[in-house]
Short mmCIF file of C-alpha atoms in Angstrom, two decimals:
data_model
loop_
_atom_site.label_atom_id
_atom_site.label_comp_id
_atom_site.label_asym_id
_atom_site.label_seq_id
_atom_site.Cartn_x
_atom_site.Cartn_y
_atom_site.Cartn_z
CA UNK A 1 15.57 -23.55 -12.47
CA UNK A 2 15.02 -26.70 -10.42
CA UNK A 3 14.31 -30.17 -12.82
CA UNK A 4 12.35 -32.80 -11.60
CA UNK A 5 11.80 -36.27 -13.37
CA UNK A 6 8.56 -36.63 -14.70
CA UNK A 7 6.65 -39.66 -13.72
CA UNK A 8 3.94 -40.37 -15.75
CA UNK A 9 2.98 -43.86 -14.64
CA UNK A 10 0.70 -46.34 -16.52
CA UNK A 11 -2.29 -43.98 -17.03
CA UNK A 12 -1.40 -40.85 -18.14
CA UNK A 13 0.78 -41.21 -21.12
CA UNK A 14 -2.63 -43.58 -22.79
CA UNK A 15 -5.48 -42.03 -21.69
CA UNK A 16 -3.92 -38.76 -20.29
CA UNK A 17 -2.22 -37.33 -22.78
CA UNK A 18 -4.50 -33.96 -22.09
CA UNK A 19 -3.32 -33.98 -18.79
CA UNK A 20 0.63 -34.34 -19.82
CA UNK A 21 0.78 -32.31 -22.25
CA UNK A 22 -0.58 -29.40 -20.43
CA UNK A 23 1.40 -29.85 -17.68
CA UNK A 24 4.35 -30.34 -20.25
CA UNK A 25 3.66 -26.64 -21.90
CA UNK A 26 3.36 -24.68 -18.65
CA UNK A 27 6.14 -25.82 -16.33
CA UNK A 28 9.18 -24.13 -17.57
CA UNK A 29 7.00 -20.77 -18.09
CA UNK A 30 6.44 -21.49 -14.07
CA UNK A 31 10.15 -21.71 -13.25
CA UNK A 32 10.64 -25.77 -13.13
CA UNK A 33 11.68 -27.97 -15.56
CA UNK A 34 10.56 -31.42 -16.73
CA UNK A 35 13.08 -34.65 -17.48
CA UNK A 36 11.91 -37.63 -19.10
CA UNK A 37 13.48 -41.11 -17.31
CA UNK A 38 12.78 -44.18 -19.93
CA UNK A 39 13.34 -46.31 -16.60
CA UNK A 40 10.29 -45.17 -15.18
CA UNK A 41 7.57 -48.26 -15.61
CA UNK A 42 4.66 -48.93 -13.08
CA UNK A 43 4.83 -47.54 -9.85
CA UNK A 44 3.67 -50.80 -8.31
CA UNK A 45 0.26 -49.45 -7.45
CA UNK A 46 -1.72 -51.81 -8.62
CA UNK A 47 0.27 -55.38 -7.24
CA UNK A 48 0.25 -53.60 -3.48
CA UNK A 49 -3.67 -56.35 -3.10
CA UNK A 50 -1.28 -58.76 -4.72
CA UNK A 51 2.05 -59.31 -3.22
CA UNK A 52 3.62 -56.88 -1.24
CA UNK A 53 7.32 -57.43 -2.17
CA UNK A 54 6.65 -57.05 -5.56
CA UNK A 55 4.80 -53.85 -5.23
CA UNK A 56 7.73 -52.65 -3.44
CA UNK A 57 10.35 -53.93 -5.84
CA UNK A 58 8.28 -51.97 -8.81
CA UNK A 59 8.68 -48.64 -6.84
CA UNK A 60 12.10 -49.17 -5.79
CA UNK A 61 12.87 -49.85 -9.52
CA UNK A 62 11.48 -46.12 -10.64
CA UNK A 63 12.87 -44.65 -7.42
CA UNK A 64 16.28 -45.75 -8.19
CA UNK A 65 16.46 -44.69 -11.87
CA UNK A 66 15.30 -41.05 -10.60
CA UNK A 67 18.18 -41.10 -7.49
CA UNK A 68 20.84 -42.62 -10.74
CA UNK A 69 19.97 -38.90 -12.39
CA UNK A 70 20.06 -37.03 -9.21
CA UNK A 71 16.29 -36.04 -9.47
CA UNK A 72 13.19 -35.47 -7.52
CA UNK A 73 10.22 -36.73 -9.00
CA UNK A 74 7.26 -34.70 -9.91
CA UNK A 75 3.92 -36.81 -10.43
CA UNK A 76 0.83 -36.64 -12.15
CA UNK A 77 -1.36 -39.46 -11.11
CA UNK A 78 -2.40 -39.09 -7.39
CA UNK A 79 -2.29 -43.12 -6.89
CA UNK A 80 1.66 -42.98 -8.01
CA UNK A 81 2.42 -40.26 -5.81
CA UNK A 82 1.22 -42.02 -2.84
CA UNK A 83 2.39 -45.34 -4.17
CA UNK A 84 6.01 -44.32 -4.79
CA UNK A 85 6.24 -41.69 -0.87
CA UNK A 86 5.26 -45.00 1.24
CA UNK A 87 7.28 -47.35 -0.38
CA UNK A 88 9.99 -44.70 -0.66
CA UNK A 89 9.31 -43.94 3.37
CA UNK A 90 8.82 -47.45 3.68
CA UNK A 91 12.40 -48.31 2.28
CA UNK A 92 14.42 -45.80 4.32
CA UNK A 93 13.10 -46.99 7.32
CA UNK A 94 12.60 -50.33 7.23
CA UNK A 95 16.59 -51.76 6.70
CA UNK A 96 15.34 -55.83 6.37
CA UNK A 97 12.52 -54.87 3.97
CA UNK A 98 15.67 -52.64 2.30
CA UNK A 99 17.97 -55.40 1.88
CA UNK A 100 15.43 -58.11 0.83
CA UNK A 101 14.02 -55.53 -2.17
CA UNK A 102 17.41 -54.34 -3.15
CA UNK A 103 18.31 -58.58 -3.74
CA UNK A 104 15.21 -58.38 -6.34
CA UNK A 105 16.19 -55.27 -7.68
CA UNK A 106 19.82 -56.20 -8.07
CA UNK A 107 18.79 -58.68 -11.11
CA UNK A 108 17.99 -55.07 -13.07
CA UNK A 109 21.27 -53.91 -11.86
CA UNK A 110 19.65 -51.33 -9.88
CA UNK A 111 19.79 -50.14 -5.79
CA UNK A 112 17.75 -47.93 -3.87
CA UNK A 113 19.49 -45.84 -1.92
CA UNK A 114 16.82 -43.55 -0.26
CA UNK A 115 17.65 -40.38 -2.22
CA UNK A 116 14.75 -38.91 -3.48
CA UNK A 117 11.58 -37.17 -2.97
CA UNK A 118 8.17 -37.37 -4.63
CA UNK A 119 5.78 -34.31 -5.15
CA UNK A 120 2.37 -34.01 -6.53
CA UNK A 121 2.54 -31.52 -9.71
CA UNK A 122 -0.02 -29.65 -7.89
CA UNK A 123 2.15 -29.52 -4.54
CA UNK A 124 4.76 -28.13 -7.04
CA UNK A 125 2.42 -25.78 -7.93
CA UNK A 126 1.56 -24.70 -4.39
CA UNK A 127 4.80 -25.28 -2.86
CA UNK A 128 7.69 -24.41 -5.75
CA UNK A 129 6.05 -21.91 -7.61
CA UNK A 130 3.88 -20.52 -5.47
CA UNK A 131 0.26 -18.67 -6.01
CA UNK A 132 1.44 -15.09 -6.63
CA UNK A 133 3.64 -16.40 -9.14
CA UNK A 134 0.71 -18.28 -10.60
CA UNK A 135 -1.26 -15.46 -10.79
CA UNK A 136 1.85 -12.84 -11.99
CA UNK A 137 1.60 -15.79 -15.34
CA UNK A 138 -2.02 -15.62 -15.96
CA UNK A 139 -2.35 -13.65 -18.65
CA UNK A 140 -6.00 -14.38 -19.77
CA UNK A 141 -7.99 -14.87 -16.05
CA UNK A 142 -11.23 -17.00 -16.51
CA UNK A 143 -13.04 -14.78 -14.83
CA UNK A 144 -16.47 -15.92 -13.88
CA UNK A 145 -15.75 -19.39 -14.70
CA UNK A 146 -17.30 -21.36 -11.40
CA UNK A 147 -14.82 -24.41 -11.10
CA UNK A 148 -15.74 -27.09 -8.51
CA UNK A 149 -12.40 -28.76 -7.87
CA UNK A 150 -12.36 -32.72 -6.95
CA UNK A 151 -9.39 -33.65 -4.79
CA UNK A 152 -9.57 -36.98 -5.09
CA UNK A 153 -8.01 -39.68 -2.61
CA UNK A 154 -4.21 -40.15 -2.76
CA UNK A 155 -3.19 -36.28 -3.60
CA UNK A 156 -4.18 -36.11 0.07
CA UNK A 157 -4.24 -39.08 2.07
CA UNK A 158 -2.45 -41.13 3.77
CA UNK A 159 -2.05 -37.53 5.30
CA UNK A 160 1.09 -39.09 7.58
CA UNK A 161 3.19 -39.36 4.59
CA UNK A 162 2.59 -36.01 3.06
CA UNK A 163 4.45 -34.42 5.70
CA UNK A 164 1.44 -31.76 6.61
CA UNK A 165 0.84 -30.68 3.04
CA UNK A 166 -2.75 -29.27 2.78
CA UNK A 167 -5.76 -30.83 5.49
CA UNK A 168 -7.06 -34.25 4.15
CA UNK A 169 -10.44 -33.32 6.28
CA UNK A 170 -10.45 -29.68 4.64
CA UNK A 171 -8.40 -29.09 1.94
CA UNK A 172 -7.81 -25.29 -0.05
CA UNK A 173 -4.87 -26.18 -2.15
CA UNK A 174 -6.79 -26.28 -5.52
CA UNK A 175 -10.02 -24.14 -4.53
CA UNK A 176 -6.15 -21.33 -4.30
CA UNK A 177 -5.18 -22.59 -7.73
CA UNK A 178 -8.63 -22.47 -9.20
CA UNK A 179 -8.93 -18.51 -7.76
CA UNK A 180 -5.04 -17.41 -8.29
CA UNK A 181 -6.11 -18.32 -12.53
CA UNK A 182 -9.11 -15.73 -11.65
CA UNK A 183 -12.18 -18.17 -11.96
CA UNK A 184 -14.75 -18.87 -8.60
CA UNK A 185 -14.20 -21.91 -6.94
CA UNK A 186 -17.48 -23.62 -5.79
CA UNK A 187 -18.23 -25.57 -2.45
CA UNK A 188 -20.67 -28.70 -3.00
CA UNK A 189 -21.87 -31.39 -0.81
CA UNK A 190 -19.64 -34.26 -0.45
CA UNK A 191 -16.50 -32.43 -1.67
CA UNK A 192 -14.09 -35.10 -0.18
CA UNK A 193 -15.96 -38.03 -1.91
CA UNK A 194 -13.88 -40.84 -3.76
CA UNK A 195 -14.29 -41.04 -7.55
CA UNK A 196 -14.78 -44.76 -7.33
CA UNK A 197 -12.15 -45.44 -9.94
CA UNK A 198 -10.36 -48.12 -7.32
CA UNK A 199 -13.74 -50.43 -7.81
CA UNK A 200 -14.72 -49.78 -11.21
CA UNK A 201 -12.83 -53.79 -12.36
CA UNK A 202 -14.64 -55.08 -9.41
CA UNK A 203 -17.98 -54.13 -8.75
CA UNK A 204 -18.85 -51.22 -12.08
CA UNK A 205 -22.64 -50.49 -10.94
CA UNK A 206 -21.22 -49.21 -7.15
CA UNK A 207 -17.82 -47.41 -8.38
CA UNK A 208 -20.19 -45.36 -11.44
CA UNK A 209 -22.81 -44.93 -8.04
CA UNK A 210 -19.81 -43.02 -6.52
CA UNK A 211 -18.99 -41.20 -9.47
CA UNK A 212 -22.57 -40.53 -10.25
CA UNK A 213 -23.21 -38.72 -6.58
CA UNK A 214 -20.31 -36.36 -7.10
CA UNK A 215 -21.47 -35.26 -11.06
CA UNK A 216 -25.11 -34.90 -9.32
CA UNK A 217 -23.64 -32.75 -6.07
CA UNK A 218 -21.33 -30.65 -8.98
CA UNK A 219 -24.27 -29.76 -11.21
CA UNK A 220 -26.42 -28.67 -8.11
CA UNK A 221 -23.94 -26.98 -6.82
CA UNK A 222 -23.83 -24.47 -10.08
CA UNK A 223 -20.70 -25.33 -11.11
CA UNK A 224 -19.81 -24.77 -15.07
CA UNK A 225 -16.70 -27.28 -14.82
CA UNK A 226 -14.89 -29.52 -12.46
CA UNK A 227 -11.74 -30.11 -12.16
CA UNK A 228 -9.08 -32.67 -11.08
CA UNK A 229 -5.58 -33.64 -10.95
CA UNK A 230 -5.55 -37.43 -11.17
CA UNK A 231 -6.03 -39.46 -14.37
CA UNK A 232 -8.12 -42.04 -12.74
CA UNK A 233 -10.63 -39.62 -11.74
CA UNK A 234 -11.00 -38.19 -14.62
CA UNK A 235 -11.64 -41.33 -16.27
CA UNK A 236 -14.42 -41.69 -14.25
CA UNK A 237 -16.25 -38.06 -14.13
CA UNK A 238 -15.00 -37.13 -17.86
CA UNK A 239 -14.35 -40.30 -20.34
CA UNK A 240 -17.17 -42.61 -17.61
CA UNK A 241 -19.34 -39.76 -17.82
CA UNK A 242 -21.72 -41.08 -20.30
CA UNK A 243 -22.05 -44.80 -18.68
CA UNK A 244 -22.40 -43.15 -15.54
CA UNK A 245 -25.83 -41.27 -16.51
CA UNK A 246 -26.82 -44.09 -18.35
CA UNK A 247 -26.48 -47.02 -16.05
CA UNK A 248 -27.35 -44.82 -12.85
CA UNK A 249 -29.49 -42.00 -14.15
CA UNK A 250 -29.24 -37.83 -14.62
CA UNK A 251 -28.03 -35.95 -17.23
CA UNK A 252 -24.90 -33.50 -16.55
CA UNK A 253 -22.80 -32.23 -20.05
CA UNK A 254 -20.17 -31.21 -17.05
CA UNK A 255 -16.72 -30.63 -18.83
CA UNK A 256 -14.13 -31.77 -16.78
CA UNK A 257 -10.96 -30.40 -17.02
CA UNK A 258 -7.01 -31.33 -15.37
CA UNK A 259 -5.72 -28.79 -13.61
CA UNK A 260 -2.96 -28.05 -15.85
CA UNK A 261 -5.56 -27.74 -18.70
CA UNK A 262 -7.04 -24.54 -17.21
CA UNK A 263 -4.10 -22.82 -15.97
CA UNK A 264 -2.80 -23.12 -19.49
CA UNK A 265 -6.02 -21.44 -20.68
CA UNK A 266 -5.40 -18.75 -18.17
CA UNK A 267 -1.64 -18.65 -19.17
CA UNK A 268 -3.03 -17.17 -22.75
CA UNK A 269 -2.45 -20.63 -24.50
CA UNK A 270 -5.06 -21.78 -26.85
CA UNK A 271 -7.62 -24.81 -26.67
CA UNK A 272 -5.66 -26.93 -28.87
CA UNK A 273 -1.97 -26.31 -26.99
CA UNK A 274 -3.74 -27.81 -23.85
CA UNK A 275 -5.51 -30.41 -26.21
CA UNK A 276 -8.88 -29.69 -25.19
CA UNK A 277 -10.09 -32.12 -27.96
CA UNK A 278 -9.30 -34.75 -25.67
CA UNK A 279 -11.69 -34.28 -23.06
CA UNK A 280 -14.43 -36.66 -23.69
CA UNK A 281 -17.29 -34.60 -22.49
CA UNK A 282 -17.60 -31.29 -24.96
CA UNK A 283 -15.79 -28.59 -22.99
CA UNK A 284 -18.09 -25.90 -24.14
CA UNK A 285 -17.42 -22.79 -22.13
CA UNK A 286 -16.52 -19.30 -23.13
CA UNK A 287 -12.64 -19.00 -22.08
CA UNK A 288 -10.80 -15.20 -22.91
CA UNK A 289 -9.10 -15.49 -26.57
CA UNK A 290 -5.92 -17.19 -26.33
CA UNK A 291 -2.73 -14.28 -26.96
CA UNK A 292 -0.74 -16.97 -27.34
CA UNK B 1 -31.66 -71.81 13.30
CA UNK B 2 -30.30 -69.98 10.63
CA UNK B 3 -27.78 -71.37 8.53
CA UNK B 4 -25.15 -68.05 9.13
CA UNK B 5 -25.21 -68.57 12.25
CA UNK B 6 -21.26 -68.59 13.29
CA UNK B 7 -19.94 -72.34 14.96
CA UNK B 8 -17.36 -71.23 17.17
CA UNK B 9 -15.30 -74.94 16.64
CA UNK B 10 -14.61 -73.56 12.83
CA UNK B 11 -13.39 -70.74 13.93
CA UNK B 12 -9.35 -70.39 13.22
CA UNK B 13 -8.15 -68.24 16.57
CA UNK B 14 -4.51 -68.06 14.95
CA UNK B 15 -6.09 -66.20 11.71
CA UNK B 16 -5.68 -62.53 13.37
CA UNK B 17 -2.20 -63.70 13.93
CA UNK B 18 -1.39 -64.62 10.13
CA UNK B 19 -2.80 -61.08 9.39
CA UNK B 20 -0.62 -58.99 12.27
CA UNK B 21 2.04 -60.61 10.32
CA UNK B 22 1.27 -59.32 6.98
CA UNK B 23 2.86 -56.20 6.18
CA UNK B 24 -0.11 -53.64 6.57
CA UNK B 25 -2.00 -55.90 8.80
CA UNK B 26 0.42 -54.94 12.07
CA UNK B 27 -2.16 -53.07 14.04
CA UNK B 28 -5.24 -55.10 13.44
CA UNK B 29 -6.03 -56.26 17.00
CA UNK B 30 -5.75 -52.41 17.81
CA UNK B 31 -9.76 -52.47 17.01
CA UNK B 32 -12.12 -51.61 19.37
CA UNK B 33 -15.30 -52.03 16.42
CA UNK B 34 -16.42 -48.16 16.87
CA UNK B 35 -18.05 -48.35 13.31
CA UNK B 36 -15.82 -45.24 12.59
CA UNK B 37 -14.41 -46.63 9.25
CA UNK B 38 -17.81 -47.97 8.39
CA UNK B 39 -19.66 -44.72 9.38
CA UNK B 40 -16.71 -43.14 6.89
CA UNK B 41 -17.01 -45.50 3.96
CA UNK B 42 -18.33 -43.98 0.66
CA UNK B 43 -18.37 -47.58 -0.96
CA UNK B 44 -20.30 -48.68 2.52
CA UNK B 45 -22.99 -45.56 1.36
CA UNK B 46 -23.83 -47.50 -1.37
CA UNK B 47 -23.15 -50.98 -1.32
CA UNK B 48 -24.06 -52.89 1.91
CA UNK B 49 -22.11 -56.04 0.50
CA UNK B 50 -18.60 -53.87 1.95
CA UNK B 51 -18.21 -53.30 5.51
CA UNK B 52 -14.94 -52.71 6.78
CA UNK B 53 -16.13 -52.64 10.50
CA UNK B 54 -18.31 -56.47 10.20
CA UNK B 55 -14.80 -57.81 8.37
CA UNK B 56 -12.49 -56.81 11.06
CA UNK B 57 -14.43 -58.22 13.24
CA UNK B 58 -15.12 -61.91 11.03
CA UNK B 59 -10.86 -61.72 11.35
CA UNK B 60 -10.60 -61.31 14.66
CA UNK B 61 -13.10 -63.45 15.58
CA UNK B 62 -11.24 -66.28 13.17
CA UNK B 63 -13.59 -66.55 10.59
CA UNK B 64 -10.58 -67.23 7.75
CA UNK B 65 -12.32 -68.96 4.91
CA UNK B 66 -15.37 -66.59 4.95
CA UNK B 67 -13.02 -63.82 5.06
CA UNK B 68 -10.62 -64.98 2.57
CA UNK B 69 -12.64 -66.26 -0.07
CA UNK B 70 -15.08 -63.82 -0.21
CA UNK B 71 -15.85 -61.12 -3.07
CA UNK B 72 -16.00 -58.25 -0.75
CA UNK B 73 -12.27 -57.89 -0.09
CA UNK B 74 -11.97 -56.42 -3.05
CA UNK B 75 -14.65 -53.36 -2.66
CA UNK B 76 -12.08 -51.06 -0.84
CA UNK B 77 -11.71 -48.50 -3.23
CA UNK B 78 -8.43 -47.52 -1.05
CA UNK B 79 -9.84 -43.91 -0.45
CA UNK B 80 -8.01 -43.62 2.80
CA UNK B 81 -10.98 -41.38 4.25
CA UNK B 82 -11.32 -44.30 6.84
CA UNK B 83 -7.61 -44.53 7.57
CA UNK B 84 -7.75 -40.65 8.32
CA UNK B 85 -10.43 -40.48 11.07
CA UNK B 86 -9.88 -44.42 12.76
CA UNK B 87 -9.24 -43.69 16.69
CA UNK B 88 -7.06 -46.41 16.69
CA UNK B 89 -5.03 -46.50 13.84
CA UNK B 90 -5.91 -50.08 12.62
CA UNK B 91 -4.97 -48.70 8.95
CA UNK B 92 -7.87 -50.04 7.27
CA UNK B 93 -6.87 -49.54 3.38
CA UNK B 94 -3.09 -51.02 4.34
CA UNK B 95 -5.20 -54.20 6.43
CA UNK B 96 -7.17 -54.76 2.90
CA UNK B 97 -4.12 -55.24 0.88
CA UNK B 98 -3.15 -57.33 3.55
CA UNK B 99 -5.84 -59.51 3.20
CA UNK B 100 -5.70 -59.49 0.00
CA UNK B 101 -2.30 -60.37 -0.48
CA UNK B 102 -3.17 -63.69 2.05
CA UNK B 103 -6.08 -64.17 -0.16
CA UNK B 104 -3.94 -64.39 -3.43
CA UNK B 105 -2.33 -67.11 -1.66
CA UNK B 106 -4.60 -69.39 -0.59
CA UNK B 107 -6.11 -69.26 -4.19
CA UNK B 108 -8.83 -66.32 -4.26
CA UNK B 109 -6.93 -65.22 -7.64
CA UNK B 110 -9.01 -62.20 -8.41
CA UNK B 111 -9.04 -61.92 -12.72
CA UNK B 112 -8.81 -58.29 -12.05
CA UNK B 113 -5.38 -58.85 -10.34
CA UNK B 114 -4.49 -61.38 -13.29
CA UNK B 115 -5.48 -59.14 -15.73
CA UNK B 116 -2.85 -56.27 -14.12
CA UNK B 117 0.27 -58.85 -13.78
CA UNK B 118 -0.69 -60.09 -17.30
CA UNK B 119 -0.49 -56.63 -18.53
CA UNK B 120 2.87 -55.79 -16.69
CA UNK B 121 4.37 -58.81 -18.15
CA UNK B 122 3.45 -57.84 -21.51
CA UNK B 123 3.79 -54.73 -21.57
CA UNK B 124 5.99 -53.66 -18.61
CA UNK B 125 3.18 -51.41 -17.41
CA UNK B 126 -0.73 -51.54 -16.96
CA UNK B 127 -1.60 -49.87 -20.43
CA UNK B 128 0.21 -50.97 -23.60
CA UNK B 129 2.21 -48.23 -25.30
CA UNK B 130 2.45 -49.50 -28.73
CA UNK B 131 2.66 -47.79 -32.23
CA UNK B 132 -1.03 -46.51 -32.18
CA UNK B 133 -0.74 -45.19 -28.82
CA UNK B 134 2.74 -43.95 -29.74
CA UNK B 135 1.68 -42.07 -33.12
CA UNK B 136 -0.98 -40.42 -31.11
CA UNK B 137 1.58 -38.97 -28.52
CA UNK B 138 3.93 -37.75 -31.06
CA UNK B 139 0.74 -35.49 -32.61
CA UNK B 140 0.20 -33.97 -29.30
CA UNK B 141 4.10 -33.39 -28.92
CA UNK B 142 4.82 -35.72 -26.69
CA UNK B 143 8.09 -38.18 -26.78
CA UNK B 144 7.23 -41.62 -27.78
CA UNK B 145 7.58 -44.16 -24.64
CA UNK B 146 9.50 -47.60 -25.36
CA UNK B 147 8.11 -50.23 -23.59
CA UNK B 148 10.52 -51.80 -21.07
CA UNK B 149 9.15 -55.57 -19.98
CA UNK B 150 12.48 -57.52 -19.45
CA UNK B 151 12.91 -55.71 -16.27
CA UNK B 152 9.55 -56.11 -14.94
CA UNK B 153 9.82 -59.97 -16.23
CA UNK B 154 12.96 -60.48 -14.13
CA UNK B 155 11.36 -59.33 -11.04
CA UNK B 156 8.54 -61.52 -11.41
CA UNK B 157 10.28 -63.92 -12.17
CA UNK B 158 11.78 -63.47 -8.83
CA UNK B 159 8.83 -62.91 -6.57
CA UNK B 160 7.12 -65.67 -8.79
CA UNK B 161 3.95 -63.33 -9.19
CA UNK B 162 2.96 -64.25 -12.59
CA UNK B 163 3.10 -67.77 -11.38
CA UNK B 164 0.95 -67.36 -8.26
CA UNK B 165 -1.87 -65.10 -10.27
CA UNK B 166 -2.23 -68.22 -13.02
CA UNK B 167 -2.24 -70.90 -10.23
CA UNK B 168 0.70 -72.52 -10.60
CA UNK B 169 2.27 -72.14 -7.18
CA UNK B 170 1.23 -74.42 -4.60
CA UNK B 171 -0.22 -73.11 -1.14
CA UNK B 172 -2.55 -72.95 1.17
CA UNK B 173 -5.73 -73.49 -0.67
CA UNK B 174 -8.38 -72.72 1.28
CA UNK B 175 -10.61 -71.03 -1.48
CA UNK B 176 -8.14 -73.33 -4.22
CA UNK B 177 -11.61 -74.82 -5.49
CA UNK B 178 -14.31 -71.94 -5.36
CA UNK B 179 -12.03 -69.03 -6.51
CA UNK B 180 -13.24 -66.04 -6.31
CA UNK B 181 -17.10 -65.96 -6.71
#
């Protein structure tokens, strides 16, 4: 069974603990194992509109600790994953940019060497385990469940470092997932729109009008859930639900749901396993009774 | 005439330069203002305030100040969808940072980007993992995290970061006295 370590980042393991913990109680059932790294910190997203070097010397730091253990790294948050493949593309190629972020890094007695690889969980999914696989562990299919699934940005693009994983223009990867765990996946206007969650510290009113558009597009679309694999996106169409109806109008009770969440439901495990109490909007759909 | 109107002996032809030389800012000249990126732009859709196309353009033409100490290089929600479908590859997202990162500099300090370097020093990542967040892992079975700042603090303390988000560093300072607006 191939282990990866598990990245979590900054989000997840505060307001995603929904999202980990499914993913947590499915992956060894899928044939791929999970290791914890306490080295991992911040993959150095959010400094990138900062300083450059430092935002490299952050993901060198996490990239390191996972090539010290001999790992690849499976993430959760889309932003991390496409964070940690530049700078880790970035690193390999670029030998002064190399040198001058391994001086940094040497104060943490730490090197990057250029040893690892970074994958999505839901490339994992695709890739790794496969759908048939997916579908041979679905014990309870959600059949008739109409799931609209939101990409998101960085799970996708930049498509050049994803090494021709899935179409940034027309993606299928989770609309597969979503049918492999036996619900419908739904098509809706404006499928490849950004969640906003990049603009929500500065300027709220446009990033909820961005989040707001999507919810509206969902809900016309017939859709009884959404779903995503990013934490930041789910902040905005699940816990930013609320704000977003009030301070830009409509009225949607649209459960969102992570990925992992559903496949879990579909795997036989119940509500609680998945920790469906999480999800800020009531998730208030009829799912198969849980064997598990 | 209008005030806006743009006085070509303020404008700084070396500023497209400085930017070429930021890493992410390389293929900036590459431009050939289709409108692609702005055509593309879901934060464009909605806010008129953000237009990638009009601020490649203010940098090329020199425009620095109005560029750099402005409040709408901070709307690019760093979708990428622009990046994907630009003819020329001017790497739109990676030419924001860029920007950005020259902006920092010359003393548009952002309190969004204070507030994330003020978290990373405390807490050696964005969102503090303390004993309430902690108790509320362990009773959804998952493995308490330890926060790890001395690490982060020693890079910083490196790069000087911490010291250029709460003004301390001296630099160019051509938005040093309106900040970020």
């Amino acid at each position: 069974m191939k282990s990866y370590a598990l990245f979590l980042g900054c989000t997840v393991p505060v307001r995603g603990m929904h999202y980990e913990a499914s993913a947590r109680l499915i992956s060894d059932k899928l044939g791929f194992h999970l290791v914890d790294v306490p080295e991992f910190g911040c993959c150095g997203f959010p400094l990138e509109g900062a300083d450059h070097l430092t935002s490299y010397v952050m993901a060198a730091m996490s990239l390191a600790a996972a090539e010290r253990k001999d790992l690849d790294i499976v993430t959760l948050c889309s932003a991390c994953t496409a964070t940690l493949t530049k700078a880790n593309k970035k690193l390999k190629e670029d030998r002064a940019l190399r040198e001058e972020v391994n001086k940094v890094l040497a104060e943490t007695g730490a090197e990057f060497k250029g040893k690892t690889n970074i994958k999505h969980f839901a490339r994992v999914l695709v890739e790794e385990v496969g759908y048939d696989k997916i579908k041979a562990a679905v014990t309870n299919p959600l059949t008739g469940l109409k799931v609209a699934a939101h990409y998101g940005c960085h799970y996708l693009k930049p498509s050049e470092i994803y090494e021709g994983f899935d179409s940034s223009e027309r993606p299928v990867t989770l609309d597969k997932l979503i049918e492999a765990i036996g619900a419908t996946h739904i098509e809706y206007e404006d499928k490849l729109q950004c969640c906003g969650g990049g603009i929500l510290g500065f300027d709220e009113l446009s990033a909820l009008k961005m989040t707001q558009s999507k919810l509206q597009h969902i809900k016309e679309a017939g859709a009884d859930a959404m779903t995503f694999i990013c934490p930041f996106c789910a902040v905005m169409y699940d816990a930013n639900q609320k704000t977003a109806e009030m301070k830009v109008g409509g009225k949607f009770a649209l459960p969102g749901l992570y990925f992992p969440q559903l496949l879990g439901l579909a795997m036989g495990y119940t509500p609680k396993q998945v920790a469906l109490d999480l999800n800020r909007v009531k998730v208030n759909l009829k799912f198969p009774e849980a064997k598990a | 005439m209008a005030d806006d109107v743009i006085d070509a002996d303020e404008l700084d032809p070396g500023f497209k330069y400085e930017i070429s030389k930021q890493p992410g800012g390389e293929n900036l000249k590459l431009c050939f203002q289709c409108g692609t990126c702005s055509g593309t732009c879901p934060v464009r859709a909605i806010n008129d305030k953000y237009n990638p196309r009009r601020i490649i353009r203010m940098a090329l033409l020199g425009m620095r100040k109005e560029v750099l100490c402005s409040d709408f290089i901070w709307l690019c929600s760093t979708c990428y969808a622009c990046h994907e479908r630009c003819p020329q590859n001017v790497r739109i997202p990676e030419l924001m940072f860029a920007i950005r990162n020259i902006a920092l500099r010359e003393g548009n300090i952002h309190p969004v980007y204070k507030g994330y370097v003020d978290a990373l020093d405390g807490h050696g990542r964005l969102l503090e993992v303390g004993e309430f967040e902690n108790e509320k892992r362990v009773k959804y079975g998952l493995p308490p995290i330890a926060e790890e700042k001395e690490r982060v603090r020693k890079i910083f303390h490196h790069t000087r970061i911490k010291d250029r988000t709460d003004g301390k560093l001296k630099g160019g300072e051509a938005c040093a006295t309106e900040g970020s607006k």
